[in-house]
Phi, psi and omega in degrees: 000320180297320179297322179296321179294320178296317180298319180296319178295323178296320178298317181298317179295323179297311183294322181292341180273352180272175181274004182269181180296161181303156183301132174260137185298123176236127183291152176300325181300318181298319179295321181290340179278351180283126183298145175284164173289159180294123181294340182279351180282133178305151186299333181266005181240132179283172185292346176259014172090002181269150175290121184298321182293318179295318178296319181294319177299319178296316181298322178296316178299318179295317180297318178296321179296316179293324178297319180294329183278348182290149179292143179293152178283129180249109187283348180267010179255135181295151179301155179295150172282173178301321179295319179296320179296321179294321177296319178295320178296317179296321179295317179296322181296319189262351179278129176243092186281121178221182175288178185285344176075024180251133179240150175203159182298137179075007176297139186253144180228153182283341182198170176295325178295321177299321177295314179301318179294323178294321178292322176299317177301320178298315181296319180290325180289319185269338183075014181268151188271091181266140182229139177281129182252333181214139177210114171219189187288346183232356183204140177223139182229136176234146175229166177265136182273359177299144184302120178072008184280136183259006181300137175200156176217138184226131178230143179215168180281125179289134179291338181272308185267344183065017176251160178282139182213140176287119182250341175226128179213104173265101195273346185273135175257144174243024181229177179233156178300142180240003182082012179242138177217103182295338180288336183275082181256186184305311180299322180292320176297318179300317181289325178298326189246003186299318180293323179292318178294322178300319184279319184223072185297329182281340180276317184270074174271170184307318181296318179295319178297315179299315180297319183291322178296319178292318182293314187273325188249348182059036180239137181267125173231161182273158176299324180296319177301317181292323177297312180294322178296318178296317178299319179295318178299317178298322179293321176297317180297318178297321179294322175302316179298315181298319180292328181292326188247017176239000000 
């Protein structure tokens, strides 16, 4: 029992040291109910098949970019009132920060994951059903699943710059949004909501996640997808904690 209390105190100190909201009480039982990653997956590959090192490098770049975009702290401004804090909390809850979702020929990316994220942003912005057709270490191809639609985008590693670049882009769609997005799977849902779940795990339950995706993105996902996405996000958060204290 004493060891559990020490572990709980360590978790609280960990969360309070991050840039997110203060630690919200999560029972040990809830953490133990979160499924483990597949033991058969290689150590450098995540459970959704991505290279962990490449994904981590991308996440670091994204975090630095968001940090640069944050407003500077102004010490001569009085603290927010309770009403202001509530407005900020509501804004954080409902804001889904992503890229601009614009693609164009010859656009350059730092990695294949950065290209995939840009296409996901495009799919979420337009509401069109984009599907990945090819993925290897040097080339990725996406097409639109709309009936008879010829939209496609292809990116590969440039032999000159060694960076990823869009080399084929058929930008016109001959279809309309249907509320379906095959790209929005469990790992993507987990990444969309991981910071929100980290800050308010009891608020962002599967039903709330499902409602928010429909409200903000006009995309239909199942409650089960949201449950699995939430579990995956919790597992990632737990792994962050384990890495921090081991």
